[in-house]
Tab-separated table of C-alpha atoms in Angstrom:
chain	number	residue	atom	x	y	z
A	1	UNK	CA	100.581	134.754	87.668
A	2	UNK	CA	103.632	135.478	86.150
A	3	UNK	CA	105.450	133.406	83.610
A	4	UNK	CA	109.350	132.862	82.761
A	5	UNK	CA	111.265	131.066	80.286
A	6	UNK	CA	111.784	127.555	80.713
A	7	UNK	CA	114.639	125.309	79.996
A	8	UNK	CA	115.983	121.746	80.494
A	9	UNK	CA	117.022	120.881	84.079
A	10	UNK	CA	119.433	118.196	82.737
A	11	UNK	CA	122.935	120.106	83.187
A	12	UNK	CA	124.208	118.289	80.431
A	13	UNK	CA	121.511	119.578	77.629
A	14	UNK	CA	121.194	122.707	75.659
A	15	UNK	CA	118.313	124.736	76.961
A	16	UNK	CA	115.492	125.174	75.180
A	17	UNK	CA	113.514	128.204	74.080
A	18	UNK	CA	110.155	127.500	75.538
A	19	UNK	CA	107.891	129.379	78.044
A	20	UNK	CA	106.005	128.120	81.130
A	21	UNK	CA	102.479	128.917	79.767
A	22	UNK	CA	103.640	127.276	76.366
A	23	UNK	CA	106.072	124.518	75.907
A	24	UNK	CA	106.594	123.980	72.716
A	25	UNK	CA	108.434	120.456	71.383
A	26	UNK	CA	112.294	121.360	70.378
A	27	UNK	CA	113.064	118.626	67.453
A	28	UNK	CA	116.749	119.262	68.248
A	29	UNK	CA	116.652	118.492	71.985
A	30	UNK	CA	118.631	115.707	73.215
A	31	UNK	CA	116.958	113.182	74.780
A	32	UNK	CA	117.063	112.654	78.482
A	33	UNK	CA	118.273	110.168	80.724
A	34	UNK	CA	115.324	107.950	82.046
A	35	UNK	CA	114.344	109.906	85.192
A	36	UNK	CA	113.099	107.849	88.371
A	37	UNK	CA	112.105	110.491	90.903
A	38	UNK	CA	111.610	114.209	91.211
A	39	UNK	CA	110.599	116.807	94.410
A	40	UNK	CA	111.195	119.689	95.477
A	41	UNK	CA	112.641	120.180	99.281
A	42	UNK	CA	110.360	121.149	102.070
A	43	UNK	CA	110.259	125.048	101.186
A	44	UNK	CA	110.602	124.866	97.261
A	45	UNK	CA	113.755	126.426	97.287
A	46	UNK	CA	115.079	123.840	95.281
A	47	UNK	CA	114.358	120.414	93.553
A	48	UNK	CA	115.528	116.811	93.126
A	49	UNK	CA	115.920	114.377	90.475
A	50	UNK	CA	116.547	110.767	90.296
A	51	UNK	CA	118.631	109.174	87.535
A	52	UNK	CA	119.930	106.029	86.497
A	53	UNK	CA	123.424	107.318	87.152
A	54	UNK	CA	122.761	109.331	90.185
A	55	UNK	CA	120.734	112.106	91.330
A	56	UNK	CA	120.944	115.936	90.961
A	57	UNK	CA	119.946	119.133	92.792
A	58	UNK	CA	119.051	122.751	91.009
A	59	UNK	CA	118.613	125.602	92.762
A	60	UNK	CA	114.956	127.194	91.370
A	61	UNK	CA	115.358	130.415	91.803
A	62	UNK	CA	117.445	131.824	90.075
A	63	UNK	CA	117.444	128.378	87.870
A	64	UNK	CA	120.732	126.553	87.859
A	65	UNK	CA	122.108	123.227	88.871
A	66	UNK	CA	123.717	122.977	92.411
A	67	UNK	CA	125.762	119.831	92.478
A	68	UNK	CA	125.107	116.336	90.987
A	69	UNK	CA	126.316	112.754	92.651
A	70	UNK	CA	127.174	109.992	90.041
A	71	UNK	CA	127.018	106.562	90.879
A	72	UNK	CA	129.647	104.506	89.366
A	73	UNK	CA	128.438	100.869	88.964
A	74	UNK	CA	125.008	99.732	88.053
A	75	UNK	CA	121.894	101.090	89.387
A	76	UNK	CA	119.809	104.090	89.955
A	77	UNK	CA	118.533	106.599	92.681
A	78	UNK	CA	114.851	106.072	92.324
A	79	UNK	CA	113.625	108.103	95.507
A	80	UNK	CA	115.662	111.132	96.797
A	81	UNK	CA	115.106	113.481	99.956
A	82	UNK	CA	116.526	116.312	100.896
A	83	UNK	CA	116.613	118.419	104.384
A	84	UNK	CA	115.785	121.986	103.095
A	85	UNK	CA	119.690	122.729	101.766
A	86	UNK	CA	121.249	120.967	104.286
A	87	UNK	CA	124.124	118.195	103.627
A	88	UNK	CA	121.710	115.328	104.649
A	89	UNK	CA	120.157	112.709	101.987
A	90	UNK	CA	118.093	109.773	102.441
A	91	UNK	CA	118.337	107.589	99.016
A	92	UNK	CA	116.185	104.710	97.987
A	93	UNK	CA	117.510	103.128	94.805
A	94	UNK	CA	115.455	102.458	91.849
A	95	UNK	CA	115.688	101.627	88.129
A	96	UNK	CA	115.680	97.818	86.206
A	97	UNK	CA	118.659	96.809	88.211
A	98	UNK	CA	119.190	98.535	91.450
A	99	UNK	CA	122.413	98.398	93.373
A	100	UNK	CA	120.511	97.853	96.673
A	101	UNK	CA	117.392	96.869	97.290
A	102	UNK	CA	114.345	98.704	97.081
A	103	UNK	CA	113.357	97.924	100.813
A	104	UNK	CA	116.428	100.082	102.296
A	105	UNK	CA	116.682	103.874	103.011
A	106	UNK	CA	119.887	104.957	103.226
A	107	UNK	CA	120.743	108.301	104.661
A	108	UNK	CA	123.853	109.779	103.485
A	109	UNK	CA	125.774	112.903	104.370
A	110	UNK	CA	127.247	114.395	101.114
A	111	UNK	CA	129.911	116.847	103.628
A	112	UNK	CA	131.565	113.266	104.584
A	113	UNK	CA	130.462	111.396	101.756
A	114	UNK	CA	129.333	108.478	103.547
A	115	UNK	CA	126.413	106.550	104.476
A	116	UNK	CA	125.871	107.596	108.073
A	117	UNK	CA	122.642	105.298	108.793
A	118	UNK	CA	120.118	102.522	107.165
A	119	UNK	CA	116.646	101.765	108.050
A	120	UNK	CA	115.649	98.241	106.074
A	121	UNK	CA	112.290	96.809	105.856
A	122	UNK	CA	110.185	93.978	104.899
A	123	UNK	CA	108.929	95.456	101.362
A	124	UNK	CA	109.581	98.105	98.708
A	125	UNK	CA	109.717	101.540	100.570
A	126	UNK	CA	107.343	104.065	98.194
A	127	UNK	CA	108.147	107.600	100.199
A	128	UNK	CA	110.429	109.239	102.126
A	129	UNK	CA	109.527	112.473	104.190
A	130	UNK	CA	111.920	114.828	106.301
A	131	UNK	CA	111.727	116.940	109.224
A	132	UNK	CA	114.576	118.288	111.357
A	133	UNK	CA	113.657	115.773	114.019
A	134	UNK	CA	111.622	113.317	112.106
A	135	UNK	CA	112.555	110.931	109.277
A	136	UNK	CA	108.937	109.450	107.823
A	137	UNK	CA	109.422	106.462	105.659
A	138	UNK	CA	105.748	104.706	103.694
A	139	UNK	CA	105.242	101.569	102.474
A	140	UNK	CA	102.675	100.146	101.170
A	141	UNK	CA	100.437	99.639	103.561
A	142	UNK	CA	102.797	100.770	106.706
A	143	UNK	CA	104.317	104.194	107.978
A	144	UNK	CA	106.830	104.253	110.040
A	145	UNK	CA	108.185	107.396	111.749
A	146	UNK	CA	111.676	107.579	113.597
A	147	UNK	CA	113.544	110.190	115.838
A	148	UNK	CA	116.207	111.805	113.643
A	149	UNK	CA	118.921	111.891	115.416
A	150	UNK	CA	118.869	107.891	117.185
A	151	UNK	CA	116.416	106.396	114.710
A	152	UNK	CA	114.311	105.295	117.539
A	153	UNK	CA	111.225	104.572	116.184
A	154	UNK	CA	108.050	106.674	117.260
A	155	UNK	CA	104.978	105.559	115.798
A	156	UNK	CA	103.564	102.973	113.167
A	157	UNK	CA	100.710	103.877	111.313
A	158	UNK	CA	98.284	101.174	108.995
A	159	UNK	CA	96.871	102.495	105.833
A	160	UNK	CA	95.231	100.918	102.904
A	161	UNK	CA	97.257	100.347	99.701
A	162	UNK	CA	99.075	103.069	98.699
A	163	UNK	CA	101.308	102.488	96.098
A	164	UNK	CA	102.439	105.862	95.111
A	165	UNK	CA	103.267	106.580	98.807
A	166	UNK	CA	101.463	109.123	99.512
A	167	UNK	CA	101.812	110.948	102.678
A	168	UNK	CA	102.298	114.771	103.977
A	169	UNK	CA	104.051	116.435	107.119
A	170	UNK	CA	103.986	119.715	108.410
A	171	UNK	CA	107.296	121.610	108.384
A	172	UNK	CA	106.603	124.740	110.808
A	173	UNK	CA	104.999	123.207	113.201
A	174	UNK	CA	106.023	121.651	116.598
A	175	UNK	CA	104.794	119.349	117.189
A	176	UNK	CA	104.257	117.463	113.617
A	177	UNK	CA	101.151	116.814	111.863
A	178	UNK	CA	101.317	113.932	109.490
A	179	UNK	CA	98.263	113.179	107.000
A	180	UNK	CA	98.522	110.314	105.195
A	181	UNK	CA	95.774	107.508	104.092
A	182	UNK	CA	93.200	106.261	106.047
A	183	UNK	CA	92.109	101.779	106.189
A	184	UNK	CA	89.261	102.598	103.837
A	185	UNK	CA	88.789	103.904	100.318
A	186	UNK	CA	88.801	107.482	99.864
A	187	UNK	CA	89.441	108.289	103.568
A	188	UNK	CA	92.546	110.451	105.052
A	189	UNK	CA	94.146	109.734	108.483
A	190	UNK	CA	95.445	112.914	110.234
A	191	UNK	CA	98.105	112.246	113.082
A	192	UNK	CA	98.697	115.272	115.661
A	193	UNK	CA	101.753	114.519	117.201
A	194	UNK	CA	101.247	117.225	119.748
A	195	UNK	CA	97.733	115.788	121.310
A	196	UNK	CA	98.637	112.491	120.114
A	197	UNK	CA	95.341	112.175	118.582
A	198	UNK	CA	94.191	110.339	115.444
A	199	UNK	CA	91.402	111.953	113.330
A	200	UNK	CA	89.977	110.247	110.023
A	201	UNK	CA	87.743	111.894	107.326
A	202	UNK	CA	85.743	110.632	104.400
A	203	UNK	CA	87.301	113.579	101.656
A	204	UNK	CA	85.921	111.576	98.568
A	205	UNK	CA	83.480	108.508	97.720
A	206	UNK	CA	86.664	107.504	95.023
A	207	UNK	CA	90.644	106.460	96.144
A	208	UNK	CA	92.605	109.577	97.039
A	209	UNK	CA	95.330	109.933	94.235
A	210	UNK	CA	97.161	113.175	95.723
A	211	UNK	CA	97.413	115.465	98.898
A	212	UNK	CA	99.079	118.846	99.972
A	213	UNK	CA	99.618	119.960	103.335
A	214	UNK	CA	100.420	123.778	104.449
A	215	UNK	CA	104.010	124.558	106.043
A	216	UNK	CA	101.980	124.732	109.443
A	217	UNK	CA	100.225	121.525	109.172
A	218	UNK	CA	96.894	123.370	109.742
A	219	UNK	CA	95.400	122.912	105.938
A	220	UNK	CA	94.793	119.769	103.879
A	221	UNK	CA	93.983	120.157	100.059
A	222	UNK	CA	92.899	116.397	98.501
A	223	UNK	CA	92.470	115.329	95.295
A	224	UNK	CA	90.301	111.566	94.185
A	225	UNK	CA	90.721	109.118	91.220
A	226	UNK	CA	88.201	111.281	89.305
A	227	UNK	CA	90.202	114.857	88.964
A	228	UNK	CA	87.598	117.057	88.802
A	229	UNK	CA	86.916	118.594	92.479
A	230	UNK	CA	90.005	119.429	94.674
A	231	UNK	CA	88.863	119.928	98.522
A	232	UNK	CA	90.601	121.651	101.053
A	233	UNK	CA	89.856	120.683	104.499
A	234	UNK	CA	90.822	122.084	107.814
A	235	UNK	CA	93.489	119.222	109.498
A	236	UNK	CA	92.483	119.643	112.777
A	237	UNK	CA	89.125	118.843	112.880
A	238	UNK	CA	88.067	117.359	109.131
A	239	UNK	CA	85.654	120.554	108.303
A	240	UNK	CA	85.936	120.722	104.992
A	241	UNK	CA	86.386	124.451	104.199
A	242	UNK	CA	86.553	124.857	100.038
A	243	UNK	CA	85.874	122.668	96.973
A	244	UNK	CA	87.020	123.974	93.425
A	245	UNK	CA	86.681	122.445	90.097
A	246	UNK	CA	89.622	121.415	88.088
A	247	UNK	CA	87.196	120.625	85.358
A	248	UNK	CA	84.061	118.188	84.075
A	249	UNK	CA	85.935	115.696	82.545
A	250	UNK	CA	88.334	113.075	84.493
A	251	UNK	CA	92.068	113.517	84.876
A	252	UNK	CA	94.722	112.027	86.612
A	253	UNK	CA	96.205	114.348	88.967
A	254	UNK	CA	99.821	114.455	89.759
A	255	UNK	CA	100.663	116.872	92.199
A	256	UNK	CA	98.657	119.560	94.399
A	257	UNK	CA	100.751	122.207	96.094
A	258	UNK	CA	100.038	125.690	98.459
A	259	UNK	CA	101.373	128.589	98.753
A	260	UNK	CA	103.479	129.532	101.391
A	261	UNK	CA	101.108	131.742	102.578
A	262	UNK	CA	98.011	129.711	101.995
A	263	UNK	CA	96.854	131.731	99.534
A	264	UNK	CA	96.894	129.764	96.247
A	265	UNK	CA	96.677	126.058	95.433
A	266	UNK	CA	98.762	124.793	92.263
A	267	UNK	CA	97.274	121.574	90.777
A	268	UNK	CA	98.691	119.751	88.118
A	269	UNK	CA	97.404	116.749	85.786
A	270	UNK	CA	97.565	114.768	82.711
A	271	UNK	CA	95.234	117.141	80.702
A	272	UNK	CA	98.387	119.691	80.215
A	273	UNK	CA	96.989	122.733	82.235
A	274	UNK	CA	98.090	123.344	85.679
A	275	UNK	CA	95.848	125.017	87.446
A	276	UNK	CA	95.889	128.217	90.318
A	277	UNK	CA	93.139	128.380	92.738
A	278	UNK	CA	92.265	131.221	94.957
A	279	UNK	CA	91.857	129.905	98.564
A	280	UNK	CA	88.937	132.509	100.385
A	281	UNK	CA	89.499	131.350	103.823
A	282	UNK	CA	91.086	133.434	106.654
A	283	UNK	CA	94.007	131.886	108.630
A	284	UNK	CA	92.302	133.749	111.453
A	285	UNK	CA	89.343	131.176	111.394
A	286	UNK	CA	91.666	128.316	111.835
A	287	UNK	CA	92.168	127.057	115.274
A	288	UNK	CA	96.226	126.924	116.056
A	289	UNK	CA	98.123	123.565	116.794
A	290	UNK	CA	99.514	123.180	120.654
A	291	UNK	CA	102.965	125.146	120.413
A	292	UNK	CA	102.582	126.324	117.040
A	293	UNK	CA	105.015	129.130	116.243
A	294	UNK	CA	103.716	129.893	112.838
A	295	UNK	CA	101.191	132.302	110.909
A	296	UNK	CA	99.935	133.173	107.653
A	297	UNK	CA	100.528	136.480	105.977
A	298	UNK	CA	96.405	137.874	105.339
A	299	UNK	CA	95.697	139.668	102.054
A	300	UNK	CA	92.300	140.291	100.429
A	301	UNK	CA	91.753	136.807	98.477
A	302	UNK	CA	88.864	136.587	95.763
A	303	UNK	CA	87.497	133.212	94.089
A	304	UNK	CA	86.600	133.210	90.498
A	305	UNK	CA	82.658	131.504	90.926
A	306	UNK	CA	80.520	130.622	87.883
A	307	UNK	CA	78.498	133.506	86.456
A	308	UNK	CA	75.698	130.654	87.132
A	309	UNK	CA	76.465	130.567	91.036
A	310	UNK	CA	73.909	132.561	91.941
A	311	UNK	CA	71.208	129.657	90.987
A	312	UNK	CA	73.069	127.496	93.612
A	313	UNK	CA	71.009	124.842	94.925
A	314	UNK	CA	68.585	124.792	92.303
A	315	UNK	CA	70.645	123.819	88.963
A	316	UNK	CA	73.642	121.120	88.947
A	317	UNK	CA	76.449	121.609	91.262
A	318	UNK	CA	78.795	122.173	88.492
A	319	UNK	CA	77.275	125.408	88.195
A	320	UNK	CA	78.029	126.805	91.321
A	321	UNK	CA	81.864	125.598	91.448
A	322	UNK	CA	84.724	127.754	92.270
A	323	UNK	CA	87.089	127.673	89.232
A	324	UNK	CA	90.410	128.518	88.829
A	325	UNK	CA	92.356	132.007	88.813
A	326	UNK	CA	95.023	130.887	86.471
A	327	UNK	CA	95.882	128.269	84.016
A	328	UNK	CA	99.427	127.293	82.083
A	329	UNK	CA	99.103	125.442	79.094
A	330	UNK	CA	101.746	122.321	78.877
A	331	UNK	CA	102.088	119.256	76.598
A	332	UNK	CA	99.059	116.830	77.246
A	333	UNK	CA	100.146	112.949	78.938
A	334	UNK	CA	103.220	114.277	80.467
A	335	UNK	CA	103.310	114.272	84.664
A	336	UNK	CA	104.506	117.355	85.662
A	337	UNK	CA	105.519	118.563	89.760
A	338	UNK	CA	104.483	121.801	90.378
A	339	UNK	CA	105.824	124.319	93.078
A	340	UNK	CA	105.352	128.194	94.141
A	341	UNK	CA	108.505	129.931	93.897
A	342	UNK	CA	109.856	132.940	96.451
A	343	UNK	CA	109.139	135.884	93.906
A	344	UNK	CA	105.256	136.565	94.332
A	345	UNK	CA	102.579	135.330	92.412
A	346	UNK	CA	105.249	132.950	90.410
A	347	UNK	CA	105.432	128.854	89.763
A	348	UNK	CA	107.605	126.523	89.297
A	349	UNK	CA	106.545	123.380	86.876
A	350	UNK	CA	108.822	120.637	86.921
A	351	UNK	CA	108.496	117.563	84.091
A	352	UNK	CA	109.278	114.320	83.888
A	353	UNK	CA	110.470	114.625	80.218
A	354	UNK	CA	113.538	116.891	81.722
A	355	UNK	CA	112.068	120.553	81.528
């Protein structure tokens, strides 16, 4: 994997002189504006942040800022979404003292600058996810999925608490494939919109903390409370078809994230490192989704195993796990979003401390 320079997404801030692999702490930075949220859109092309005066978009590649919305009175944007590059927003604010409540999406179209629909609810709303046809929004405990263009809603799904809201769609698929959390601990729901079938599987014995789906919706990678195995799981049916090790000892993990071709998982975590798995399996062995237009790119793909692997079976597991092909150093107890970018075998690593 190739590294860059890095530098502070804040427009407003001098950039610094770090790398990727090595971020070093600039005693001269200015320090940023508390930040609520940050993504990236639906095919990394660029990401989002959420501030206490607004929110901002940067283009990743090449790096620079795109535009920036500032909010006027009080309040924050603590939850952001973006359709790919398109014109269309859905906002959730956020901060001590928001301007609306937390329980209301708004969905705002920055060519008109208006506020061209609301969906309100009965509690906080923790996630917002975006399709061309679909608008996804998670609560709590509750999913609720609408038609785009009427807001007629489609589906409600029950999960168990899920506080950090997670959930996943597929983008290249028709019809959608949502995976989100299942009504017991350490369980994933996956909803095929296309069969209109529900499938659950047990991925850990611990509470899921994080989740990646691929583009086509065909590919689930899961992480648990523990952080040391990531398991990537075929969507369609539950087989699970890879575990590798992050490492022995716990970690929180913040964000998982493919390739677009399937190739590589990116998994980041409090520890510092973010990590680059090699993914062995064939798209070919994958079943395809009703009406699926999409297909991965196949290269030759090789897993770094433990030079102990070959006792597999008879000494502990840990000896036999896959571990990863690349690592990037960053400073420890920061949470950090991590990306692929368009140039090959290149990552994007965004931080919550504004680099």
């Amino acid at each position: 994997m190739a590294t860059r320079p890095g530098c502070d997404f804040e427009p407003d801030h001098p950039k610094t002189s770090s790398t990727a692999a090595s971020i070093t702490h600039n005693p001269n930075r200015v320090a940023t504006p508390p930040i609520y949220h940050l993504s990236f859109n639906q095919n990394h092309t660029c990401f989002l942040v959420g501030l206490q005066n607004g929110f901002r978009i940067f283009d990743t590649d090449p790096f620079k800022p795109s535009f920036r919305r500032d909010i006027d009175t009080h309040g924050g944007i603590g939850l952001v979404a973006m359709l790919y590059r398109s014109n269309i927003f859905c906002l959730v604010c956020g901060g001590p003292d928001p301007m609306y409540p937390r329980n209301k999406v708004m969905i705002w179209d920055d060519h008109d600058s208006r506020c061209v629909g609301e969906l309100s609810f009965r509690s906080e709303v923790k996630n917002v996810k975006l399709r061309r046809d679909m608008i996804v929004v998670v609560l709590n405990q509750k999913i609720f999925v609408y038609n785009f263009l009427d807001l007629k809603l489609l589906n409600q799904i029950e999960t168990v608490s899920n506080p950090t809201g997670l959930c996943e769609i597929s983008h290249n698929s028709s019809p959608m494939v949502l995976v989100c959390l299942g009504l017991q601990k350490g369980q994933i729901r996956v909803e095929n919109f296309g069969s209109k079938k529900s499938k659950f599987v047990m991925a850990h014995d611990s509470r899921v903390v994080c989740m990646s789906l691929t583009q086509d919706g065909r590919r689930l990678a899961t992480a648990s409370s523990k952080g040391t195995l990531i398991r990537v799981f075929n969507s369609l049916d539950g087989t699970l078809l890879q575990e590798v090790r992050r490492g022995a000892d716990r970690a929180d993990i913040y964000s998982l994230a493919f390739s677009s071709n399937a190739q590589f998982l990116a998994v980041s975590s409090d520890k510092g490192t973010v990590h680059i798995f090699s993914l062995k399996v064939d798209s070919g062995s994958l079943p395809s989704l009703p009406n699926d237009r999409s297909h991965f790119a196949s290269e030759p793909i090789h897993s770094r195993l433990s030079s102990l692997s070959i006792f597999k079976g008879v000494l502990p597991k840990y000896f036999s796990s896959e571990w990863s092909v690349a690592r990037f150093r960053l400073p420890e107890g920061l949470q950090y979003c991590v990306g692929f970018g368009h140039q090959k075998n290149t990552i994007v690593i965004i931080g919550m401390d504004g680099r």
